[in-house]
PDB file of C-alpha atoms and ligand atoms in Angstrom:
ATOM      1  CA  MET A  59      88.572  39.717  76.285  1.00 89.00           C
ATOM      2  CA  LEU A  60      86.764  40.282  72.996  1.00 92.00           C
ATOM      3  CA  GLU A  61      83.724  42.482  73.651  1.00 94.00           C
ATOM      4  CA  ILE A  62      81.052  43.009  71.040  1.00 96.00           C
ATOM      5  CA  GLU A  63      78.378  45.535  71.886  1.00 96.00           C
ATOM      6  CA  GLY A  64      75.320  46.575  69.935  1.00 97.00           C
ATOM      7  CA  LEU A  65      76.760  45.409  66.618  1.00 97.00           C
ATOM      8  CA  THR A  66      74.329  46.201  63.805  1.00 98.00           C
ATOM      9  CA  LYS A  67      74.627  45.732  60.042  1.00 98.00           C
ATOM     10  CA  ARG A  68      71.983  46.393  57.416  1.00 97.00           C
ATOM     11  CA  TYR A  69      72.023  45.369  53.752  1.00 97.00           C
ATOM     12  CA  GLY A  70      69.192  47.380  52.228  1.00 95.00           C
ATOM     13  CA  ALA A  71      66.039  46.054  53.838  1.00 94.00           C
ATOM     14  CA  THR A  72      67.847  43.102  55.452  1.00 95.00           C
ATOM     15  CA  LEU A  73      68.957  43.524  59.034  1.00 97.00           C
ATOM     16  CA  ALA A  74      71.874  41.051  58.947  1.00 97.00           C
ATOM     17  CA  LEU A  75      73.020  41.905  62.491  1.00 98.00           C
ATOM     18  CA  ASP A  76      70.573  43.365  64.955  1.00 97.00           C
ATOM     19  CA  ASP A  77      72.119  44.844  68.107  1.00 97.00           C
ATOM     20  CA  CYS A  78      74.437  41.889  68.848  1.00 97.00           C
ATOM     21  CA  THR A  79      76.103  41.941  72.248  1.00 97.00           C
ATOM     22  CA  PHE A  80      78.321  39.239  73.733  1.00 96.00           C
ATOM     23  CA  SER A  81      81.849  38.797  75.012  1.00 93.00           C
ATOM     24  CA  VAL A  82      84.460  36.109  74.644  1.00 91.00           C
ATOM     25  CA  ALA A  83      87.084  35.302  77.262  1.00 89.00           C
ATOM     26  CA  PRO A  84      90.641  34.739  76.028  1.00 87.00           C
ATOM     27  CA  LYS A  85      92.145  31.271  75.508  1.00 88.00           C
ATOM     28  CA  ARG A  86      88.765  29.709  74.796  1.00 91.00           C
ATOM     29  CA  LEU A  87      87.167  27.800  71.971  1.00 95.00           C
ATOM     30  CA  ILE A  88      83.889  29.458  70.989  1.00 97.00           C
ATOM     31  CA  GLY A  89      81.263  27.935  68.711  1.00 97.00           C
ATOM     32  CA  LEU A  90      79.319  30.391  66.566  1.00 98.00           C
ATOM     33  CA  LEU A  91      75.956  28.820  65.746  1.00 98.00           C
ATOM     34  CA  GLY A  92      72.884  29.784  63.782  1.00 97.00           C
ATOM     35  CA  PRO A  93      70.724  28.651  60.867  1.00 96.00           C
ATOM     36  CA  ASN A  94      71.717  29.619  57.324  1.00 95.00           C
ATOM     37  CA  GLY A  95      71.239  33.346  56.813  1.00 95.00           C
ATOM     38  CA  ALA A  96      71.372  34.060  60.570  1.00 97.00           C
ATOM     39  CA  GLY A  97      74.267  36.517  60.224  1.00 97.00           C
ATOM     40  CA  LYS A  98      77.310  34.416  61.201  1.00 96.00           C
ATOM     41  CA  THR A  99      79.454  35.335  58.207  1.00 95.00           C
ATOM     42  CA  THR A 100      78.502  38.997  58.519  1.00 96.00           C
ATOM     43  CA  LEU A 101      79.512  38.902  62.178  1.00 96.00           C
ATOM     44  CA  MET A 102      82.886  37.316  61.391  1.00 95.00           C
ATOM     45  CA  ARG A 103      83.478  39.808  58.588  1.00 93.00           C
ATOM     46  CA  CYS A 104      82.717  42.712  60.923  1.00 94.00           C
ATOM     47  CA  LEU A 105      85.242  41.331  63.426  1.00 92.00           C
ATOM     48  CA  LEU A 106      87.879  41.135  60.721  1.00 90.00           C
ATOM     49  CA  GLY A 107      87.130  44.590  59.367  1.00 89.00           C
ATOM     50  CA  LEU A 108      86.025  43.229  55.975  1.00 90.00           C
ATOM     51  CA  VAL A 109      82.526  44.628  56.516  1.00 93.00           C
ATOM     52  CA  VAL A 110      81.895  47.991  58.170  1.00 94.00           C
ATOM     53  CA  PRO A 111      79.041  47.755  60.695  1.00 96.00           C
ATOM     54  CA  ASP A 112      76.341  50.438  60.830  1.00 97.00           C
ATOM     55  CA  GLY A 113      76.548  50.595  64.605  1.00 96.00           C
ATOM     56  CA  GLY A 114      78.102  49.080  67.689  1.00 96.00           C
ATOM     57  CA  THR A 115      81.611  48.536  68.991  1.00 93.00           C
ATOM     58  CA  ILE A 116      84.184  45.750  69.011  1.00 93.00           C
ATOM     59  CA  ARG A 117      86.833  45.887  71.698  1.00 92.00           C
ATOM     60  CA  TRP A 118      89.839  43.650  72.335  1.00 90.00           C
ATOM     61  CA  SER A 119      91.841  43.740  75.575  1.00 87.00           C
ATOM     62  CA  GLY A 120      89.840  46.745  76.695  1.00 86.00           C
ATOM     63  CA  GLY A 121      90.559  48.921  73.657  1.00 86.00           C
ATOM     64  CA  PRO A 122      88.821  49.527  70.335  1.00 84.00           C
ATOM     65  CA  LEU A 123      90.064  47.547  67.331  1.00 79.00           C
ATOM     66  CA  GLY A 124      91.991  49.830  65.029  1.00 71.00           C
ATOM     67  CA  GLU A 125      93.014  49.816  61.391  1.00 69.00           C
ATOM     68  CA  ASP A 126      95.798  47.356  62.190  1.00 70.00           C
ATOM     69  CA  ARG A 127      93.403  44.692  63.442  1.00 75.00           C
ATOM     70  CA  GLY A 128      94.835  42.291  60.843  1.00 73.00           C
ATOM     71  CA  ARG A 129      97.662  41.744  63.315  1.00 77.00           C
ATOM     72  CA  ASN A 130      95.233  40.588  66.016  1.00 86.00           C
ATOM     73  CA  PHE A 131      93.189  38.299  63.801  1.00 91.00           C
ATOM     74  CA  GLY A 132      93.792  35.190  61.763  1.00 92.00           C
ATOM     75  CA  TYR A 133      91.005  34.158  59.408  1.00 92.00           C
ATOM     76  CA  MET A 134      90.220  30.890  57.729  1.00 93.00           C
ATOM     77  CA  PRO A 135      87.432  31.442  55.183  1.00 89.00           C
ATOM     78  CA  GLU A 136      85.070  28.662  54.149  1.00 84.00           C
ATOM     79  CA  GLU A 137      86.208  28.653  50.521  1.00 81.00           C
ATOM     80  CA  ARG A 138      89.804  27.633  50.256  1.00 75.00           C
ATOM     81  CA  GLY A 139      91.988  30.587  49.360  1.00 81.00           C
ATOM     82  CA  LEU A 140      95.117  28.616  48.445  1.00 90.00           C
ATOM     83  CA  TYR A 141      96.997  28.448  45.144  1.00 92.00           C
ATOM     84  CA  PRO A 142      96.679  24.834  43.953  1.00 92.00           C
ATOM     85  CA  THR A 143      99.987  24.571  42.117  1.00 94.00           C
ATOM     86  CA  MET A 144     102.157  26.370  44.677  1.00 94.00           C
ATOM     87  CA  ARG A 145     104.265  24.371  47.126  1.00 95.00           C
ATOM     88  CA  VAL A 146     103.089  24.373  50.726  1.00 96.00           C
ATOM     89  CA  ASP A 147     106.131  26.211  52.098  1.00 95.00           C
ATOM     90  CA  GLU A 148     106.118  28.794  49.264  1.00 95.00           C
ATOM     91  CA  GLN A 149     102.456  29.406  49.841  1.00 94.00           C
ATOM     92  CA  VAL A 150     102.653  29.954  53.574  1.00 96.00           C
ATOM     93  CA  ARG A 151     105.758  32.136  53.186  1.00 96.00           C
ATOM     94  CA  TYR A 152     103.957  34.194  50.548  1.00 95.00           C
ATOM     95  CA  PHE A 153     101.080  34.928  52.958  1.00 93.00           C
ATOM     96  CA  ALA A 154     103.563  35.645  55.762  1.00 94.00           C
ATOM     97  CA  MET A 155     105.207  38.296  53.594  1.00 95.00           C
ATOM     98  CA  LEU A 156     101.807  39.697  52.609  1.00 91.00           C
ATOM     99  CA  SER A 157     101.186  40.236  56.324  1.00 88.00           C
ATOM    100  CA  GLY A 158     104.292  42.417  56.408  1.00 90.00           C
ATOM    101  CA  MET A 159     107.107  40.079  57.497  1.00 93.00           C
ATOM    102  CA  ALA A 160     110.601  40.418  56.060  1.00 95.00           C
ATOM    103  CA  PRO A 161     111.744  37.406  53.959  1.00 95.00           C
ATOM    104  CA  ALA A 162     113.948  35.800  56.609  1.00 95.00           C
ATOM    105  CA  ALA A 163     111.357  36.166  59.374  1.00 96.00           C
ATOM    106  CA  ALA A 164     108.672  34.861  56.988  1.00 96.00           C
ATOM    107  CA  GLY A 165     110.808  31.780  56.279  1.00 96.00           C
ATOM    108  CA  ARG A 166     111.254  31.064  59.992  1.00 96.00           C
ATOM    109  CA  ALA A 167     107.579  31.661  60.773  1.00 96.00           C
ATOM    110  CA  THR A 168     106.598  29.344  57.893  1.00 96.00           C
ATOM    111  CA  ALA A 169     108.752  26.484  59.136  1.00 95.00           C
ATOM    112  CA  ASP A 170     107.365  26.945  62.675  1.00 94.00           C
ATOM    113  CA  VAL A 171     103.722  27.135  61.739  1.00 94.00           C
ATOM    114  CA  VAL A 172     103.801  24.285  59.238  1.00 94.00           C
ATOM    115  CA  ARG A 173     105.271  22.100  61.969  1.00 92.00           C
ATOM    116  CA  ARG A 174     102.719  23.418  64.483  1.00 90.00           C
ATOM    117  CA  VAL A 175      99.775  22.292  62.332  1.00 91.00           C
ATOM    118  CA  GLY A 176     101.356  18.870  61.882  1.00 90.00           C
ATOM    119  CA  ALA A 177     102.261  19.354  58.209  1.00 91.00           C
ATOM    120  CA  GLY A 178     106.077  19.434  58.464  1.00 90.00           C
ATOM    121  CA  ASP A 179     106.461  16.512  56.078  1.00 93.00           C
ATOM    122  CA  LEU A 180     104.209  18.196  53.482  1.00 94.00           C
ATOM    123  CA  SER A 181     106.351  21.334  53.054  1.00 92.00           C
ATOM    124  CA  GLY A 182     107.611  20.481  49.572  1.00 93.00           C
ATOM    125  CA  ARG A 183     104.282  19.187  48.209  1.00 96.00           C
ATOM    126  CA  ARG A 184     101.943  21.092  45.938  1.00 95.00           C
ATOM    127  CA  VAL A 185      98.617  22.003  47.529  1.00 93.00           C
ATOM    128  CA  GLU A 186      96.591  20.280  44.785  1.00 93.00           C
ATOM    129  CA  GLU A 187      98.238  16.945  45.690  1.00 94.00           C
ATOM    130  CA  LEU A 188      96.970  17.058  49.287  1.00 94.00           C
ATOM    131  CA  SER A 189      93.861  15.520  50.838  1.00 91.00           C
ATOM    132  CA  HIS A 190      91.078  17.846  51.965  1.00 87.00           C
ATOM    133  CA  GLY A 191      92.118  17.391  55.600  1.00 88.00           C
ATOM    134  CA  ASN A 192      95.729  18.312  54.829  1.00 92.00           C
ATOM    135  CA  GLN A 193      94.648  21.308  52.750  1.00 92.00           C
ATOM    136  CA  GLN A 194      92.708  22.486  55.811  1.00 90.00           C
ATOM    137  CA  ARG A 195      95.927  22.252  57.847  1.00 91.00           C
ATOM    138  CA  ILE A 196      97.727  24.435  55.306  1.00 94.00           C
ATOM    139  CA  GLN A 197      94.851  26.895  55.288  1.00 93.00           C
ATOM    140  CA  LEU A 198      95.145  26.987  59.081  1.00 93.00           C
ATOM    141  CA  ALA A 199      98.913  27.540  58.802  1.00 94.00           C
ATOM    142  CA  VAL A 200      98.247  30.531  56.527  1.00 94.00           C
ATOM    143  CA  ALA A 201      95.776  31.974  59.062  1.00 93.00           C
ATOM    144  CA  LEU A 202      98.290  31.501  61.897  1.00 93.00           C
ATOM    145  CA  VAL A 203     101.606  32.460  60.330  1.00 94.00           C
ATOM    146  CA  HIS A 204     101.582  36.014  61.735  1.00 91.00           C
ATOM    147  CA  ASN A 205     100.817  34.637  65.212  1.00 90.00           C
ATOM    148  CA  PRO A 206      97.403  36.254  65.774  1.00 92.00           C
ATOM    149  CA  GLU A 207      95.721  36.433  69.187  1.00 92.00           C
ATOM    150  CA  ILE A 208      92.275  35.666  67.787  1.00 93.00           C
ATOM    151  CA  LEU A 209      91.561  33.026  65.185  1.00 95.00           C
ATOM    152  CA  VAL A 210      88.259  33.125  63.279  1.00 95.00           C
ATOM    153  CA  LEU A 211      87.247  30.108  61.184  1.00 95.00           C
ATOM    154  CA  ASP A 212      84.223  29.808  58.917  1.00 95.00           C
ATOM    155  CA  GLU A 213      82.916  26.215  58.886  1.00 94.00           C
ATOM    156  CA  PRO A 214      86.357  24.634  59.325  1.00 93.00           C
ATOM    157  CA  PHE A 215      84.949  21.127  59.819  1.00 93.00           C
ATOM    158  CA  ALA A 216      82.732  21.037  56.734  1.00 90.00           C
ATOM    159  CA  GLY A 217      83.678  18.155  54.458  1.00 86.00           C
ATOM    160  CA  LEU A 218      86.226  16.542  56.809  1.00 89.00           C
ATOM    161  CA  ASP A 219      85.991  12.807  57.486  1.00 89.00           C
ATOM    162  CA  PRO A 220      85.705  11.680  61.153  1.00 90.00           C
ATOM    163  CA  LEU A 221      89.466  11.240  61.525  1.00 89.00           C
ATOM    164  CA  GLY A 222      90.065  14.667  59.964  1.00 87.00           C
ATOM    165  CA  VAL A 223      87.512  16.164  62.356  1.00 92.00           C
ATOM    166  CA  ASP A 224      89.332  14.637  65.345  1.00 92.00           C
ATOM    167  CA  GLN A 225      92.734  15.856  64.182  1.00 90.00           C
ATOM    168  CA  PHE A 226      91.572  19.352  63.321  1.00 91.00           C
ATOM    169  CA  GLY A 227      89.611  19.602  66.583  1.00 95.00           C
ATOM    170  CA  ALA A 228      92.732  18.587  68.532  1.00 94.00           C
ATOM    171  CA  LEU A 229      94.718  21.299  66.729  1.00 92.00           C
ATOM    172  CA  LEU A 230      92.189  23.957  67.701  1.00 94.00           C
ATOM    173  CA  LEU A 231      92.184  22.767  71.320  1.00 95.00           C
ATOM    174  CA  ASP A 232      96.003  23.009  71.380  1.00 93.00           C
ATOM    175  CA  LEU A 233      95.879  26.534  69.976  1.00 93.00           C
ATOM    176  CA  ALA A 234      93.379  27.626  72.622  1.00 94.00           C
ATOM    177  CA  ALA A 235      95.492  26.014  75.362  1.00 93.00           C
ATOM    178  CA  ASP A 236      98.512  27.944  74.042  1.00 92.00           C
ATOM    179  CA  GLY A 237      96.638  31.236  74.427  1.00 92.00           C
ATOM    180  CA  THR A 238      94.782  31.838  71.167  1.00 93.00           C
ATOM    181  CA  THR A 239      91.107  32.792  71.274  1.00 94.00           C
ATOM    182  CA  VAL A 240      89.410  30.573  68.690  1.00 95.00           C
ATOM    183  CA  LEU A 241      85.963  31.391  67.282  1.00 96.00           C
ATOM    184  CA  PHE A 242      84.503  29.091  64.636  1.00 97.00           C
ATOM    185  CA  SER A 243      81.150  28.654  62.960  1.00 97.00           C
ATOM    186  CA  SER A 244      79.629  25.222  62.552  1.00 96.00           C
ATOM    187  CA  HIS A 245      76.373  23.394  61.971  1.00 95.00           C
ATOM    188  CA  GLN A 246      77.769  20.249  63.644  1.00 95.00           C
ATOM    189  CA  LEU A 247      76.318  20.731  67.099  1.00 95.00           C
ATOM    190  CA  ASP A 248      77.612  17.488  68.600  1.00 94.00           C
ATOM    191  CA  LEU A 249      81.101  18.532  67.596  1.00 95.00           C
ATOM    192  CA  VAL A 250      80.663  22.013  69.070  1.00 96.00           C
ATOM    193  CA  GLN A 251      79.357  20.426  72.272  1.00 95.00           C
ATOM    194  CA  ASP A 252      82.486  18.256  72.516  1.00 95.00           C
ATOM    195  CA  LEU A 253      85.010  20.977  71.696  1.00 95.00           C
ATOM    196  CA  CYS A 254      83.773  24.351  72.882  1.00 96.00           C
ATOM    197  CA  GLN A 255      83.557  25.860  76.348  1.00 94.00           C
ATOM    198  CA  ASP A 256      81.467  28.777  75.075  1.00 96.00           C
ATOM    199  CA  ILE A 257      78.835  29.258  72.411  1.00 97.00           C
ATOM    200  CA  VAL A 258      77.151  32.172  70.686  1.00 97.00           C
ATOM    201  CA  THR A 259      73.945  31.464  68.787  1.00 98.00           C
ATOM    202  CA  ILE A 260      72.420  34.004  66.442  1.00 98.00           C
ATOM    203  CA  ASN A 261      69.081  33.883  64.684  1.00 97.00           C
ATOM    204  CA  HIS A 262      67.767  36.567  62.316  1.00 96.00           C
ATOM    205  CA  GLY A 263      70.757  38.709  63.261  1.00 97.00           C
ATOM    206  CA  ARG A 264      70.071  38.607  67.018  1.00 97.00           C
ATOM    207  CA  VAL A 265      72.016  36.842  69.742  1.00 98.00           C
ATOM    208  CA  VAL A 266      69.553  34.309  71.164  1.00 97.00           C
ATOM    209  CA  LEU A 267      71.829  32.145  73.326  1.00 96.00           C
ATOM    210  CA  ALA A 268      75.344  32.968  74.501  1.00 96.00           C
ATOM    211  CA  GLY A 269      77.660  31.969  77.297  1.00 95.00           C
ATOM    212  CA  GLU A 270      79.440  29.040  78.834  1.00 95.00           C
ATOM    213  CA  LEU A 271      77.812  25.852  77.611  1.00 94.00           C
ATOM    214  CA  GLU A 272      77.788  24.099  80.991  1.00 92.00           C
ATOM    215  CA  GLN A 273      76.198  27.121  82.623  1.00 93.00           C
ATOM    216  CA  LEU A 274      73.553  27.324  79.920  1.00 94.00           C
ATOM    217  CA  GLN A 275      72.781  23.646  80.457  1.00 90.00           C
ATOM    218  CA  ARG A 276      72.691  24.058  84.221  1.00 86.00           C
ATOM    219  CA  ALA A 277      70.479  27.130  83.997  1.00 87.00           C
ATOM    220  CA  THR A 278      67.596  25.245  82.427  1.00 85.00           C
ATOM    221  CA  ALA A 279      65.435  23.073  84.657  1.00 80.00           C
ATOM    222  CA  ARG A 280      64.669  20.793  81.724  1.00 86.00           C
ATOM    223  CA  ARG A 281      66.021  17.254  81.878  1.00 91.00           C
ATOM    224  CA  ARG A 282      66.104  14.213  79.639  1.00 92.00           C
ATOM    225  CA  ILE A 283      65.259  11.076  81.582  1.00 96.00           C
ATOM    226  CA  THR A 284      65.853   7.440  80.702  1.00 97.00           C
ATOM    227  CA  VAL A 285      64.223   4.723  82.785  1.00 97.00           C
ATOM    228  CA  VAL A 286      65.030   1.047  82.331  1.00 98.00           C
ATOM    229  CA  PHE A 287      62.875  -1.465  84.203  1.00 97.00           C
ATOM    230  CA  ALA A 288      64.043  -4.973  85.109  1.00 96.00           C
ATOM    231  CA  ALA A 289      60.636  -6.319  84.014  1.00 95.00           C
ATOM    232  CA  ALA A 290      57.687  -4.862  82.097  1.00 94.00           C
ATOM    233  CA  ALA A 291      56.360  -1.764  83.875  1.00 94.00           C
ATOM    234  CA  ARG A 292      52.733  -0.768  84.407  1.00 94.00           C
ATOM    235  CA  ARG A 293      51.434   1.082  81.333  1.00 91.00           C
ATOM    236  CA  ASN A 294      50.869   4.846  81.325  1.00 91.00           C
ATOM    237  CA  TRP A 295      52.651   5.345  84.643  1.00 95.00           C
ATOM    238  CA  THR A 296      53.610   8.868  83.556  1.00 95.00           C
ATOM    239  CA  ALA A 297      50.051   9.990  82.767  1.00 93.00           C
ATOM    240  CA  ALA A 298      49.451  11.886  86.021  1.00 92.00           C
ATOM    241  CA  LEU A 299      52.833  13.637  86.055  1.00 94.00           C
ATOM    242  CA  ASP A 300      53.070  17.349  85.239  1.00 92.00           C
ATOM    243  CA  GLY A 301      55.648  18.662  82.795  1.00 92.00           C
ATOM    244  CA  VAL A 302      56.526  15.265  81.335  1.00 95.00           C
ATOM    245  CA  THR A 303      56.587  14.386  77.633  1.00 93.00           C
ATOM    246  CA  VAL A 304      57.015  10.741  76.685  1.00 95.00           C
ATOM    247  CA  GLU A 305      59.475  10.398  73.804  1.00 93.00           C
ATOM    248  CA  LYS A 306      59.704   6.643  73.687  1.00 93.00           C
ATOM    249  CA  ALA A 307      57.803   4.029  75.675  1.00 92.00           C
ATOM    250  CA  GLU A 308      58.435   0.303  75.503  1.00 92.00           C
ATOM    251  CA  ASP A 309      57.693  -2.276  78.200  1.00 89.00           C
ATOM    252  CA  ARG A 310      61.081  -1.904  79.826  1.00 95.00           C
ATOM    253  CA  HIS A 311      62.632   1.214  78.248  1.00 96.00           C
ATOM    254  CA  VAL A 312      61.106   4.653  78.640  1.00 96.00           C
ATOM    255  CA  ARG A 313      62.548   7.991  77.564  1.00 96.00           C
ATOM    256  CA  LEU A 314      61.016  11.214  78.844  1.00 95.00           C
ATOM    257  CA  SER A 315      61.663  14.885  78.723  1.00 91.00           C
ATOM    258  CA  LEU A 316      60.877  16.957  81.759  1.00 93.00           C
ATOM    259  CA  ASP A 317      60.163  20.637  81.319  1.00 88.00           C
ATOM    260  CA  ALA A 318      60.817  23.425  83.810  1.00 80.00           C
ATOM    261  CA  GLY A 319      57.460  22.823  85.552  1.00 79.00           C
ATOM    262  CA  GLY A 320      58.187  19.131  86.262  1.00 86.00           C
ATOM    263  CA  ASP A 321      59.506  17.488  89.404  1.00 91.00           C
ATOM    264  CA  LEU A 322      62.303  14.921  89.057  1.00 92.00           C
ATOM    265  CA  ASP A 323      61.608  13.277  92.445  1.00 94.00           C
ATOM    266  CA  ARG A 324      57.984  12.690  91.527  1.00 95.00           C
ATOM    267  CA  VAL A 325      59.044  11.016  88.266  1.00 96.00           C
ATOM    268  CA  LEU A 326      61.409   8.699  90.155  1.00 96.00           C
ATOM    269  CA  HIS A 327      58.720   7.876  92.708  1.00 96.00           C
ATOM    270  CA  ALA A 328      56.163   7.135  89.950  1.00 96.00           C
ATOM    271  CA  ALA A 329      58.672   4.917  88.130  1.00 97.00           C
ATOM    272  CA  ARG A 330      59.329   2.879  91.283  1.00 96.00           C
ATOM    273  CA  THR A 331      55.652   2.256  91.813  1.00 96.00           C
ATOM    274  CA  ALA A 332      55.262   1.206  88.150  1.00 96.00           C
ATOM    275  CA  GLY A 333      57.889  -1.561  88.189  1.00 96.00           C
ATOM    276  CA  PRO A 334      61.362  -2.654  89.311  1.00 96.00           C
ATOM    277  CA  VAL A 335      63.694   0.181  88.247  1.00 97.00           C
ATOM    278  CA  LEU A 336      67.039  -1.046  86.963  1.00 97.00           C
ATOM    279  CA  ARG A 337      68.314   2.318  85.781  1.00 97.00           C
ATOM    280  CA  PHE A 338      67.191   5.919  86.184  1.00 97.00           C
ATOM    281  CA  ASP A 339      69.343   8.496  84.355  1.00 96.00           C
ATOM    282  CA  TYR A 340      68.773  12.176  83.909  1.00 93.00           C
ATOM    283  CA  GLN A 341      70.742  14.736  81.961  1.00 92.00           C
ATOM    284  CA  PRO A 342      70.484  18.394  81.008  1.00 91.00           C
ATOM    285  CA  PRO A 343      69.407  19.108  77.439  1.00 90.00           C
ATOM    286  CA  SER A 344      72.056  18.648  74.754  1.00 91.00           C
ATOM    287  CA  LEU A 345      73.388  21.619  72.822  1.00 95.00           C
ATOM    288  CA  GLU A 346      71.206  20.523  69.940  1.00 93.00           C
ATOM    289  CA  GLU A 347      68.095  20.754  72.113  1.00 89.00           C
ATOM    290  CA  LEU A 348      69.116  24.144  73.511  1.00 92.00           C
ATOM    291  CA  PHE A 349      69.785  25.310  69.955  1.00 95.00           C
ATOM    292  CA  ARG A 350      66.402  24.150  68.623  1.00 92.00           C
ATOM    293  CA  GLU A 351      64.669  25.837  71.524  1.00 88.00           C
ATOM    294  CA  ALA A 352      66.612  29.092  71.021  1.00 92.00           C
ATOM    295  CA  VAL A 353      65.917  29.329  67.305  1.00 93.00           C
ATOM    296  CA  GLY A 354      62.341  28.201  67.737  1.00 86.00           C
ATOM    297  CA  ARG A 355      62.228  24.875  65.930  1.00 63.00           C
TER     298      ARG A 355
HETATM  299  P1  ADP B 107      75.095  33.120  57.680  1.00 66.22           P
HETATM  300  O1  ADP B 107      76.584  33.229  57.553  1.00 66.22           O
HETATM  301  O2  ADP B 107      74.636  32.895  59.083  1.00 66.22           O
HETATM  302  O3  ADP B 107      74.498  32.123  56.730  1.00 66.22           O
HETATM  303  P2  ADP B 107      75.089  35.768  56.478  1.00 66.22           P
HETATM  304  O4  ADP B 107      75.838  36.649  57.403  1.00 66.22           O
HETATM  305  O5  ADP B 107      75.795  35.290  55.257  1.00 66.22           O
HETATM  306  O6  ADP B 107      74.450  34.548  57.294  1.00 66.22           O
HETATM  307  O7  ADP B 107      73.771  36.537  56.007  1.00 66.22           O
HETATM  308  C1  ADP B 107      72.899  37.222  56.881  1.00 66.22           C
HETATM  309  C2  ADP B 107      71.817  37.935  56.060  1.00 66.22           C
HETATM  310  O8  ADP B 107      72.421  39.024  55.348  1.00 66.22           O
HETATM  311  C3  ADP B 107      71.175  37.053  54.999  1.00 66.22           C
HETATM  312  O9  ADP B 107      69.807  37.442  54.905  1.00 66.22           O
HETATM  313  C4  ADP B 107      71.935  37.410  53.740  1.00 66.22           C
HETATM  314  O10 ADP B 107      71.120  37.216  52.593  1.00 66.22           O
HETATM  315  C5  ADP B 107      72.237  38.887  53.966  1.00 66.22           C
HETATM  316  N1  ADP B 107      73.508  39.299  53.308  1.00 66.22           N
HETATM  317  C6  ADP B 107      74.744  38.851  53.607  1.00 66.22           C
HETATM  318  N2  ADP B 107      75.687  39.461  52.853  1.00 66.22           N
HETATM  319  C7  ADP B 107      75.020  40.325  52.038  1.00 66.22           C
HETATM  320  C8  ADP B 107      75.408  41.261  51.010  1.00 66.22           C
HETATM  321  N3  ADP B 107      76.694  41.443  50.704  1.00 66.22           N
HETATM  322  N4  ADP B 107      74.438  41.952  50.397  1.00 66.22           N
HETATM  323  C9  ADP B 107      73.140  41.801  50.721  1.00 66.22           C
HETATM  324  N5  ADP B 107      72.695  40.953  51.677  1.00 66.22           N
HETATM  325  C10 ADP B 107      73.610  40.216  52.325  1.00 66.22           C
END
């Protein structure tokens, strides 16, 4: 378990992290969300020990993180930190040795990790010859070569094409299934919704929404409702209903959102008196809706 409590970081007058508290269960994929300037990078840098917080504690497996936290963490920064003209295997081995491995062990770990990220056939290629998606794999190999328990990635999906997103997402899921705790920042909320079990959202340095995504969705009484009528329905059939906002209304297709004060059964009843209902679907809010609500836009 990674436990963050009361984490605070100030840059002059800017409170970049304001009393952040949340915890992350092991072997999970966690999405770190927040608008630009929210404090995500500062939070990741505090975890990695690159920034010293002004207050708060970070604990892993019940104990405080020490000076040797580099062994617990793997980090993939947003800007690529690879040497363009170096060969893939030389590069990964170089970082393995920087992390303290002896040459022979570094060679073995390199071969293993390059295979693990699906780049075995790229070993002899120079980094500058690779596609963006393949460079991301090598960057991931570098972050993983010392076999860390926690992997932190800053915007790993930025700039990847849809196929690259699928492949990289599958890699992260495999890592989590194998026991690594994976925390990554992203602005792609649909992607986070598909991949992550847990999310942490920060806004102006404060944690505004954190926990298991399904639980967060279940915990809100709000629902999105789609009604499809077999023939044109009576107009304005929703007018007398409390807590309902009409998002789209055509003769046969109506989309509504129901807030916490609304009553789903009453909406269904009203729909059935307005016309022949062919379909009546309701869903919890998407991550994007929860996010907009949490950051107040
Ligand atoms: P995010 O990664 O969510 O975009 P950051 O953690 O980079 O947010 O920034 C949080 C706040 O802290 C912003 O207001 C940013 O301007 C400020 N900040 C970040 N790093 C520094 C720094 N080294 N010096 C001064 N202010 C900083």
